[in-house]
Amino acid sequence: MTLLLVVLIPFMGALLPPLVIRSGRNTCAVATGGVTLLALALLMSHAPAVFSGEVPKAGVDWVPAMGLSLSVFADGLGFFFAAMILVIGLLVIVYARFYLSREDPMGRFFAYLLLFQGSMVGVVLSDNVILLLVFWEMTSLTSFLLIGFWTKRADARQGARMALVITGGGGLALIAGLLLLAQAAGSYQLTEILSRGEMVRASPLYLPALLLVLAGAFTKSAQFPFHFWLPHAMAAPTPVSAYLHSATMVKAGVFLLARLWPVLAGTEAWFLIIAPAGLVTMLIGAAIALFRNDLKGLLAYSTVSHLGLMTMLLGLGTPMAAVAAVFHVINHATFKAALFMSAGIVDHEAGTRDIRRLGGLMVLMPVTGTLALLAAASMAGVPLFNGFLSKEMMLEEAAHTSYLGLDLLFPVLATVAAVFSVAYSARFAIGTFLGPVRGDYPHHPHDPPLGMWLPVAVLVVPVIAIGLFPGPVAGPLVALTAAAVIGGPLPDYHLALWHGITPALVMSLVAFAGAAALILAFRRADALRARLPRIDAKAMFEASTGMFVVGCRRSLVALHDGALARYMGVTVATLIAVGGYGFWSATHGAGTRPPLPVTATALTAFLALVLASGGVLAFHGERLTALILTGVVGVVVALAFLQFSAPDLALTQISVDVVTTILMLLALNLLPKATPREQSLAVRWRDGTVAGLAGLGVAGLAYAVMTRNGTSISEYYLTQSKPGGGGTNVVNVILVDFRGYDTFAEIIVLGIAALAIYALLDPALKGAAVRRIKAMLPRTESRDAHPLLLVVATRVLLPLSLVVGAYIFLRGHNEPGGGFIAGLVVAIALIMQYIASGYGWAAERMKVDAQSMIGAGVAIAGLTGIAAFAFGRPFLTSTFGYLHSPVVGTFELASAMAFDLGVFLTVVGVMLLSLAQLSRVAHRVDPSPESREPMDVQLERTVPRTAGGES
Amino acid sequence: MTQLLPPIGAVLPELVLAISAIVLILIGAVRGEGSANLVTGLAIAVLAAVGVLVLLQPAVEVTAFNGSLVVDAYSRFMKLLAVLGAVVSLIMAVDWQAREKQAKFEYAVLVVIATLGMCMLISAGDLIALYLGLELMSLSLYVVAAINRDSIRSTEAGLKYFVLGALSSGMLLYGASFIYGFTGSVNFLQIAAVAKEPSFGLIFGIVFLLAGLCFKVSAVPFHMWTPDVYEGAPTPVTAFFASAPKVAAMAIFVRVVIEAFPHVTHQWQQIVAFVSLASMVLGAFAAIGQRNIKRLLAYSSIGHMGFALVGLAAGTPEGVRGVLLYMSIYVVMTLGTFACVLTMRRKGQAVETIEDLSGLARRNPVMALALGALMFSLAGIPPLAGFLAKYYVFVAAIQAGLYGLAVVGVLASVVGAFYYLRVVKIMYFDEPVDDFDPMPTELKAVLAVSGLFTIFYFVYPAPLIEAAGAAARSLF
């Protein structure tokens, strides 16, 4: 359980610094250090066990159902990394105490630092892959907080953002990778996964998992092609750079490769991808580092290069290379952290980090200078320092590596990288500390307080100790860690200063010679570099993301341009595509039902329908023409109903068509006469194609259904209509009885629709709307608006129509007809009166209010339904039982008819209400006095039209 | 057997909603324009009470109206979530309406009616109840999208939503009639009993039905309305759109495929996997170029629906549990984000571009922190709630062998992270612009709860997971 506390203590301790900062900066630093020390002590309590080969574990269940557990384990690798993180963390805390100025919010800084530390320890100790992922991304988040600490600086912001985008994105890829890995291994516990390497490597998921894991590891450890973010993150305060960007966070990627080495390494893909990526990173990093003038920039690229070195070693996949990688992790952590801190001291004291403005500091700050030179020597790989040893091992491995048949590729490029590596180390040392003292430093440099150089000194001790006595000092640790990485027997190696004349030694000597030449000819090399085309990876990143953004905006965002037609087009086109796919990929055929014979009449009607529909399409811009053609369609449809023995439907269709056409005509009078054309020809063709294909699809489906014999419910209605509903007109019985509930709801909807028309036309009665409509009205109008012939004809027809309406209503239950049709017929007759003699004249004589009529209709229908309750039957269904009752048999017709009367009244009311409101609008825009006479044939109407539209 | 009256307890929440809606309309109509606050307050109380009623329903499966409505653990879970979304978005609307002088009692009433539709939809046990619930919800939504009648953007949003919604409803009905025609039933369980073989007509029906449902959850390629409506509708309405209706539509989406088509899983799985994939990818890529935060959130919601559908594509109880968890976490995150968007007002004027958040970290560090956490969470970065949401669905997909879908999903979330982090970058690293107007207390509360949930959910996720697991199992 104490192992779990090692992870949790930094998180809990993160609350401490902000709380104690009021007691002073020293207290704050001591508290932070204390927390780290406590975690370190707890970790060390496991040291004997770890060194004796045990693997301490601890954990509690978190969400077992999801495979999540809060479990940690400390094998050699995890133990080593955790120890490294905590020790360097301790040194950084001491250093930061003196580095941060009085104005910096130290409490917050230390809190973030502890959060980061906890996340980092969590990464290296996690036993559960999901837990590892959680900590992995938390390192990104907390590093973001730390990098963003100096938010006032523009470069810090950019660096932080890029770091976050790249590592955060890589982390998400890692999620997928580890999930696939866990699936392949059948467990979420790393300890289990590590023992199932064979199984994973044989799995088809191996390659995708590997690629995704590498995306995570490479972004985190700044490997080519993601190497560019790290140097730009260096704008962060130096303690952060030292801690995150050299010693710990950037090693997380390397750690992950090492952690998963037993599972993933040893395949061709592993070697072919990782080894060259590491090699290229090593080379590019070293080459760029040489020409950096900013101390931290130089060190940053050097770090990139060294990370490449470690990655390459792990990528080689041999146990020997893995040992070398582990050894180099140890060595690099010591000398690079020391160098970063030294660079920070120089920056702090001299006031600049520009190598061109420095030099000769050895005299002014001897302690710092000495320590930095020692660390730099190790970085260069000078013998007697630890950097030399692991670099030799690397060169030795590279010398024996053949890549895709190229025997020289690795040795040569590794040597070139070593040349650059020595050269930049020398440039760092010479440019900063050696040479003559200058008089133009921004500040007056002198050695810093003990607290700042002591951490550096502590780090330089192992640099020398390991360099001199590698076996005794680092041997056990290397053996322990390497054993955990390899997961099997260690190869035969020994850490020693002198191995005899080996290829590696030769390569080292070449490197030193080359570096010396390079330093001597630095000016010329720099000039040469300046003339070469600059490849700025950051600018490329920015440019490519910029292009990406613009590309997204141009394509996808432009797709959503707000055009409704396009949106509908996409929707319909998708369905056509899916339908088409379904059609071609499935077996299908026409049904077996024989088609009906084609008569000449039917064919004529069909052609009329097609022509009229086509005409609507062609002339839809001219609204009156379109309306007339729609009427033709309606008539043909009514004829079709008649042809298929559905006289009720035909009657309904024709009367609905007449009423709507009349109302539409009245409405059209108040609208523009033509639809403006807004779309280009191409768009219309596109829409036409989509619509045509959709029509074909629907027609095909209809054909497929209609040519098949299916069972239909109509038989039930035909047989039950008379005994069940008491009528022989099935359609009417369905309307008023079987589905009376529907009809009831429908007339309510109809009434609401009329009220909505009323309400929607209301705004057209005033203000801007009236002016707009006036502008659209035709300037000339018929002189004979209420022609004599029409008036006479409608007067004669009115009683006739009412009688026909009553007749249709009464016969409805047994013959074609019913309340709905009757209502429409009566409505037509009444509307004709209005048209013939004008609204004013007709309204005077129409004593019944349309709204009341709708209300009465709905109320009557509803009451008929409720009346059923009196007979102990549910709402409306009672009609059924009611009719069966022999006692009240005489009422059977009356009940259904009462309901039908409700329908009738509602329909008439709806039509009249719509008409009334349309007339009101027409009257409002045409202020000529309403005629009180039934017709205007006797008086010459010469009222000049003043309202011509000038408004 | 015909049930005349349903067991009252089973439909009590719906009854309360229906009666309250009528009463609220009458109060509003009688008291006139000045009644907006009263009606809104009452509506909030009613919705909260309905939430409690749902919570108190016994944990047994009850059917009402001959199987038309089903009350089980699943419907209780989703109803609670939908009601939560509705009530919180209504609370967030109060201050906004007052400031914009848009206090209308109709809004609260329409939200109550829409919630009624959602509850019916979530409980629907047959295709007819599904359609009724869907239309009741949608019709209310069409109106609330255009509630700000004087704004061209708002009315245009409402109109577009209506026209496209009508198209999609038509497709849904077309599909439903195909399904009825080829199985002879509208009841989900009876359809499942008949539909054992993937016949041509049945597949057609499923395609059209799912197309209609995809429209409601705004899944690609039926998502086209989303950006325009999110941008055009008044912001509290957008918050409502982004939360409750999505839950309800997703709930019925899941229920209908799992309950009605368990024997043709392979067929609908392909459809769901495709729309899920397309939604994730389009949501991620299209959001990148956005400057308007509401439009950004529209694309983000499209992407999130894609992620949630990954769980459904798995077609397993674990997958459905993933969907439920995803929707829960998504709703909380979305409401918190909209609390921030609603706060984006300067000198009484609402502002909507991402640049208006510049330097928020220095102007209002707490809000910046909360919004930052929400953005990280929406991006799916561990250990925030959004990560666990994605984790649940991806694990289910991987277990079901949908490796490609899971991998593309993760890669889409990488792209998505790009624009969420851009918001964070702007808040933390750009030069501050003028302060926002002070944040109303209720928005602060919503943001605080949402932010804390997002950050600390991972500490104790078990209760939600168990509830979602029980809900998911009740479908199988």
PDB file of C-alpha atoms in Angstrom, chain B residues 266-438:
ATOM      1  CA  HIS B 266     -25.638  -7.114 -38.415  1.00  0.00           C
ATOM      2  CA  GLN B 267     -27.716  -4.994 -40.798  1.00  0.00           C
ATOM      3  CA  TRP B 268     -28.434  -2.046 -38.530  1.00  0.00           C
ATOM      4  CA  GLN B 269     -24.964  -2.271 -37.069  1.00  0.00           C
ATOM      5  CA  GLN B 270     -23.573  -1.342 -40.465  1.00  0.00           C
ATOM      6  CA  ILE B 271     -25.822   1.689 -40.665  1.00  0.00           C
ATOM      7  CA  VAL B 272     -25.048   2.827 -37.143  1.00  0.00           C
ATOM      8  CA  ALA B 273     -21.336   2.279 -37.620  1.00  0.00           C
ATOM      9  CA  PHE B 274     -21.392   4.333 -40.786  1.00  0.00           C
ATOM     10  CA  VAL B 275     -23.262   7.321 -39.375  1.00  0.00           C
ATOM     11  CA  SER B 276     -21.171   7.141 -36.240  1.00  0.00           C
ATOM     12  CA  LEU B 277     -17.973   7.209 -38.229  1.00  0.00           C
ATOM     13  CA  ALA B 278     -19.166   9.990 -40.500  1.00  0.00           C
ATOM     14  CA  SER B 279     -20.385  12.052 -37.552  1.00  0.00           C
ATOM     15  CA  MET B 280     -17.150  11.754 -35.629  1.00  0.00           C
ATOM     16  CA  VAL B 281     -15.060  12.704 -38.614  1.00  0.00           C
ATOM     17  CA  LEU B 282     -17.234  15.530 -39.872  1.00  0.00           C
ATOM     18  CA  GLY B 283     -17.795  16.884 -36.376  1.00  0.00           C
ATOM     19  CA  ALA B 284     -14.068  17.026 -35.803  1.00  0.00           C
ATOM     20  CA  PHE B 285     -13.009  18.496 -39.110  1.00  0.00           C
ATOM     21  CA  ALA B 286     -15.816  20.964 -39.647  1.00  0.00           C
ATOM     22  CA  ALA B 287     -15.468  22.463 -36.177  1.00  0.00           C
ATOM     23  CA  ILE B 288     -11.919  23.502 -36.880  1.00  0.00           C
ATOM     24  CA  GLY B 289     -12.685  26.496 -39.018  1.00  0.00           C
ATOM     25  CA  GLN B 290     -15.376  27.924 -36.756  1.00  0.00           C
ATOM     26  CA  ARG B 291     -15.224  31.290 -35.080  1.00  0.00           C
ATOM     27  CA  ASN B 292     -18.712  31.387 -33.665  1.00  0.00           C
ATOM     28  CA  ILE B 293     -18.813  29.430 -30.440  1.00  0.00           C
ATOM     29  CA  LYS B 294     -22.385  28.270 -30.923  1.00  0.00           C
ATOM     30  CA  ARG B 295     -21.570  26.940 -34.366  1.00  0.00           C
ATOM     31  CA  LEU B 296     -18.477  25.304 -32.936  1.00  0.00           C
ATOM     32  CA  LEU B 297     -20.588  23.592 -30.319  1.00  0.00           C
ATOM     33  CA  ALA B 298     -22.994  22.486 -33.026  1.00  0.00           C
ATOM     34  CA  TYR B 299     -20.267  20.601 -34.846  1.00  0.00           C
ATOM     35  CA  SER B 300     -18.947  19.403 -31.547  1.00  0.00           C
ATOM     36  CA  SER B 301     -22.347  17.961 -30.703  1.00  0.00           C
ATOM     37  CA  ILE B 302     -22.453  16.219 -34.079  1.00  0.00           C
ATOM     38  CA  GLY B 303     -19.116  14.638 -33.258  1.00  0.00           C
ATOM     39  CA  HIS B 304     -20.246  13.651 -29.785  1.00  0.00           C
ATOM     40  CA  MET B 305     -23.330  11.952 -31.127  1.00  0.00           C
ATOM     41  CA  GLY B 306     -20.992   9.998 -33.359  1.00  0.00           C
ATOM     42  CA  PHE B 307     -18.986   8.903 -30.338  1.00  0.00           C
ATOM     43  CA  ALA B 308     -22.101   7.888 -28.456  1.00  0.00           C
ATOM     44  CA  LEU B 309     -23.255   5.864 -31.456  1.00  0.00           C
ATOM     45  CA  VAL B 310     -19.971   3.937 -31.363  1.00  0.00           C
ATOM     46  CA  GLY B 311     -21.348   2.252 -28.263  1.00  0.00           C
ATOM     47  CA  LEU B 312     -24.600   1.445 -29.997  1.00  0.00           C
ATOM     48  CA  ALA B 313     -22.761   0.038 -32.996  1.00  0.00           C
ATOM     49  CA  ALA B 314     -21.315  -2.550 -30.645  1.00  0.00           C
ATOM     50  CA  GLY B 315     -24.860  -3.763 -30.087  1.00  0.00           C
ATOM     51  CA  THR B 316     -24.017  -5.299 -26.729  1.00  0.00           C
ATOM     52  CA  PRO B 317     -25.233  -4.480 -23.196  1.00  0.00           C
ATOM     53  CA  GLU B 318     -21.796  -2.985 -22.559  1.00  0.00           C
ATOM     54  CA  GLY B 319     -22.173  -0.843 -25.649  1.00  0.00           C
ATOM     55  CA  VAL B 320     -25.587   0.419 -24.599  1.00  0.00           C
ATOM     56  CA  ARG B 321     -24.231   1.144 -21.162  1.00  0.00           C
ATOM     57  CA  GLY B 322     -21.504   3.117 -22.884  1.00  0.00           C
ATOM     58  CA  VAL B 323     -24.125   5.120 -24.773  1.00  0.00           C
ATOM     59  CA  LEU B 324     -25.982   5.909 -21.557  1.00  0.00           C
ATOM     60  CA  LEU B 325     -22.834   6.974 -19.767  1.00  0.00           C
ATOM     61  CA  TYR B 326     -21.741   8.992 -22.747  1.00  0.00           C
ATOM     62  CA  MET B 327     -25.035  10.818 -22.923  1.00  0.00           C
ATOM     63  CA  SER B 328     -25.022  11.502 -19.173  1.00  0.00           C
ATOM     64  CA  ILE B 329     -21.565  12.965 -19.211  1.00  0.00           C
ATOM     65  CA  TYR B 330     -22.232  14.789 -22.443  1.00  0.00           C
ATOM     66  CA  VAL B 331     -25.327  16.487 -21.053  1.00  0.00           C
ATOM     67  CA  VAL B 332     -23.513  17.699 -17.965  1.00  0.00           C
ATOM     68  CA  MET B 333     -20.572  19.001 -19.980  1.00  0.00           C
ATOM     69  CA  THR B 334     -22.822  20.686 -22.521  1.00  0.00           C
ATOM     70  CA  LEU B 335     -24.925  22.458 -19.934  1.00  0.00           C
ATOM     71  CA  GLY B 336     -21.798  23.746 -18.228  1.00  0.00           C
ATOM     72  CA  THR B 337     -20.388  24.966 -21.524  1.00  0.00           C
ATOM     73  CA  PHE B 338     -23.590  26.778 -22.350  1.00  0.00           C
ATOM     74  CA  ALA B 339     -23.588  28.406 -18.934  1.00  0.00           C
ATOM     75  CA  CYS B 340     -20.343  30.003 -20.094  1.00  0.00           C
ATOM     76  CA  VAL B 341     -21.695  30.898 -23.514  1.00  0.00           C
ATOM     77  CA  LEU B 342     -24.686  32.553 -21.858  1.00  0.00           C
ATOM     78  CA  THR B 343     -22.315  34.603 -19.753  1.00  0.00           C
ATOM     79  CA  MET B 344     -20.645  35.976 -22.856  1.00  0.00           C
ATOM     80  CA  ARG B 345     -22.333  39.356 -22.722  1.00  0.00           C
ATOM     81  CA  ARG B 346     -20.614  42.664 -22.934  1.00  0.00           C
ATOM     82  CA  LYS B 347     -22.442  45.861 -22.023  1.00  0.00           C
ATOM     83  CA  GLY B 348     -25.757  44.101 -22.315  1.00  0.00           C
ATOM     84  CA  GLN B 349     -24.979  42.669 -25.741  1.00  0.00           C
ATOM     85  CA  ALA B 350     -24.495  38.971 -26.307  1.00  0.00           C
ATOM     86  CA  VAL B 351     -21.232  38.135 -28.058  1.00  0.00           C
ATOM     87  CA  GLU B 352     -20.598  34.814 -29.719  1.00  0.00           C
ATOM     88  CA  THR B 353     -17.167  34.574 -31.247  1.00  0.00           C
ATOM     89  CA  ILE B 354     -14.388  32.538 -29.726  1.00  0.00           C
ATOM     90  CA  GLU B 355     -12.114  35.571 -29.752  1.00  0.00           C
ATOM     91  CA  ASP B 356     -14.396  37.205 -27.214  1.00  0.00           C
ATOM     92  CA  LEU B 357     -12.980  34.737 -24.710  1.00  0.00           C
ATOM     93  CA  SER B 358      -9.485  36.158 -25.160  1.00  0.00           C
ATOM     94  CA  GLY B 359      -7.545  36.363 -21.944  1.00  0.00           C
ATOM     95  CA  LEU B 360     -10.467  35.173 -19.882  1.00  0.00           C
ATOM     96  CA  ALA B 361      -8.001  33.517 -17.543  1.00  0.00           C
ATOM     97  CA  ARG B 362      -6.905  36.914 -16.328  1.00  0.00           C
ATOM     98  CA  ARG B 363     -10.319  38.512 -16.268  1.00  0.00           C
ATOM     99  CA  ASN B 364     -12.194  35.700 -14.604  1.00  0.00           C
ATOM    100  CA  PRO B 365      -9.847  32.879 -13.611  1.00  0.00           C
ATOM    101  CA  VAL B 366     -12.530  30.692 -12.070  1.00  0.00           C
ATOM    102  CA  MET B 367     -14.719  30.727 -15.146  1.00  0.00           C
ATOM    103  CA  ALA B 368     -11.684  30.174 -17.343  1.00  0.00           C
ATOM    104  CA  LEU B 369     -10.645  27.211 -15.245  1.00  0.00           C
ATOM    105  CA  ALA B 370     -14.106  25.684 -15.375  1.00  0.00           C
ATOM    106  CA  LEU B 371     -14.495  26.253 -19.094  1.00  0.00           C
ATOM    107  CA  GLY B 372     -10.963  25.008 -19.652  1.00  0.00           C
ATOM    108  CA  ALA B 373     -11.754  21.817 -17.766  1.00  0.00           C
ATOM    109  CA  LEU B 374     -14.910  21.388 -19.833  1.00  0.00           C
ATOM    110  CA  MET B 375     -12.979  21.865 -23.056  1.00  0.00           C
ATOM    111  CA  PHE B 376     -10.350  19.336 -22.022  1.00  0.00           C
ATOM    112  CA  SER B 377     -13.131  17.013 -21.044  1.00  0.00           C
ATOM    113  CA  LEU B 378     -14.972  17.470 -24.341  1.00  0.00           C
ATOM    114  CA  ALA B 379     -11.687  16.705 -26.062  1.00  0.00           C
ATOM    115  CA  GLY B 380     -11.588  13.471 -24.087  1.00  0.00           C
ATOM    116  CA  ILE B 381      -8.389  14.011 -22.190  1.00  0.00           C
ATOM    117  CA  PRO B 382      -7.839  11.870 -19.093  1.00  0.00           C
ATOM    118  CA  PRO B 383      -8.767  11.863 -16.285  1.00  0.00           C
ATOM    119  CA  LEU B 384     -11.700  14.152 -16.971  1.00  0.00           C
ATOM    120  CA  ALA B 385     -15.206  12.812 -17.343  1.00  0.00           C
ATOM    121  CA  GLY B 386     -15.176  13.171 -21.132  1.00  0.00           C
ATOM    122  CA  PHE B 387     -12.311  10.721 -21.337  1.00  0.00           C
ATOM    123  CA  LEU B 388     -14.169   8.086 -19.374  1.00  0.00           C
ATOM    124  CA  ALA B 389     -17.211   8.621 -21.573  1.00  0.00           C
ATOM    125  CA  LYS B 390     -15.149   7.889 -24.656  1.00  0.00           C
ATOM    126  CA  TYR B 391     -13.404   5.060 -22.900  1.00  0.00           C
ATOM    127  CA  TYR B 392     -16.678   3.277 -22.158  1.00  0.00           C
ATOM    128  CA  VAL B 393     -17.853   3.325 -25.751  1.00  0.00           C
ATOM    129  CA  PHE B 394     -14.502   2.489 -27.270  1.00  0.00           C
ATOM    130  CA  VAL B 395     -13.962  -0.486 -24.997  1.00  0.00           C
ATOM    131  CA  ALA B 396     -17.388  -1.776 -25.938  1.00  0.00           C
ATOM    132  CA  ALA B 397     -16.601  -1.317 -29.620  1.00  0.00           C
ATOM    133  CA  ILE B 398     -13.263  -3.093 -29.306  1.00  0.00           C
ATOM    134  CA  GLN B 399     -14.843  -5.959 -27.414  1.00  0.00           C
ATOM    135  CA  ALA B 400     -17.375  -6.265 -30.196  1.00  0.00           C
ATOM    136  CA  GLY B 401     -14.560  -6.439 -32.710  1.00  0.00           C
ATOM    137  CA  LEU B 402     -15.168  -3.008 -34.244  1.00  0.00           C
ATOM    138  CA  TYR B 403     -11.495  -2.105 -34.217  1.00  0.00           C
ATOM    139  CA  GLY B 404     -11.629   0.195 -37.215  1.00  0.00           C
ATOM    140  CA  LEU B 405     -14.439   2.236 -35.748  1.00  0.00           C
ATOM    141  CA  ALA B 406     -12.644   2.604 -32.431  1.00  0.00           C
ATOM    142  CA  VAL B 407      -9.398   3.645 -34.045  1.00  0.00           C
ATOM    143  CA  VAL B 408     -11.008   6.165 -36.383  1.00  0.00           C
ATOM    144  CA  GLY B 409     -12.939   7.476 -33.411  1.00  0.00           C
ATOM    145  CA  VAL B 410      -9.791   8.067 -31.436  1.00  0.00           C
ATOM    146  CA  LEU B 411      -8.124   9.736 -34.379  1.00  0.00           C
ATOM    147  CA  ALA B 412     -11.160  11.956 -34.818  1.00  0.00           C
ATOM    148  CA  SER B 413     -10.880  12.913 -31.188  1.00  0.00           C
ATOM    149  CA  VAL B 414      -7.266  13.896 -31.842  1.00  0.00           C
ATOM    150  CA  VAL B 415      -8.485  16.287 -34.521  1.00  0.00           C
ATOM    151  CA  GLY B 416     -11.247  17.395 -32.184  1.00  0.00           C
ATOM    152  CA  ALA B 417      -8.734  18.142 -29.466  1.00  0.00           C
ATOM    153  CA  PHE B 418      -7.227  20.682 -31.809  1.00  0.00           C
ATOM    154  CA  TYR B 419     -10.212  23.004 -31.673  1.00  0.00           C
ATOM    155  CA  TYR B 420     -11.120  22.474 -28.046  1.00  0.00           C
ATOM    156  CA  LEU B 421      -7.563  23.308 -27.095  1.00  0.00           C
ATOM    157  CA  ARG B 422      -7.735  26.357 -29.297  1.00  0.00           C
ATOM    158  CA  VAL B 423     -10.445  27.711 -27.012  1.00  0.00           C
ATOM    159  CA  VAL B 424      -8.218  27.010 -24.027  1.00  0.00           C
ATOM    160  CA  LYS B 425      -5.307  28.703 -25.725  1.00  0.00           C
ATOM    161  CA  ILE B 426      -7.361  31.794 -26.446  1.00  0.00           C
ATOM    162  CA  MET B 427      -8.575  31.981 -22.871  1.00  0.00           C
ATOM    163  CA  TYR B 428      -5.184  31.496 -21.316  1.00  0.00           C
ATOM    164  CA  PHE B 429      -2.710  33.009 -23.721  1.00  0.00           C
ATOM    165  CA  ASP B 430      -4.329  35.773 -25.692  1.00  0.00           C
ATOM    166  CA  GLU B 431      -4.453  39.396 -24.698  1.00  0.00           C
ATOM    167  CA  PRO B 432      -7.504  40.132 -22.568  1.00  0.00           C
ATOM    168  CA  VAL B 433     -10.379  42.080 -24.052  1.00  0.00           C
ATOM    169  CA  ASP B 434     -13.130  43.837 -22.119  1.00  0.00           C
ATOM    170  CA  ASP B 435     -14.804  42.148 -19.194  1.00  0.00           C
ATOM    171  CA  PHE B 436     -18.052  40.287 -19.522  1.00  0.00           C
ATOM    172  CA  ASP B 437     -21.076  41.443 -17.601  1.00  0.00           C
ATOM    173  CA  PRO B 438     -21.316  39.822 -14.177  1.00  0.00           C
TER     174      PRO B 438
END
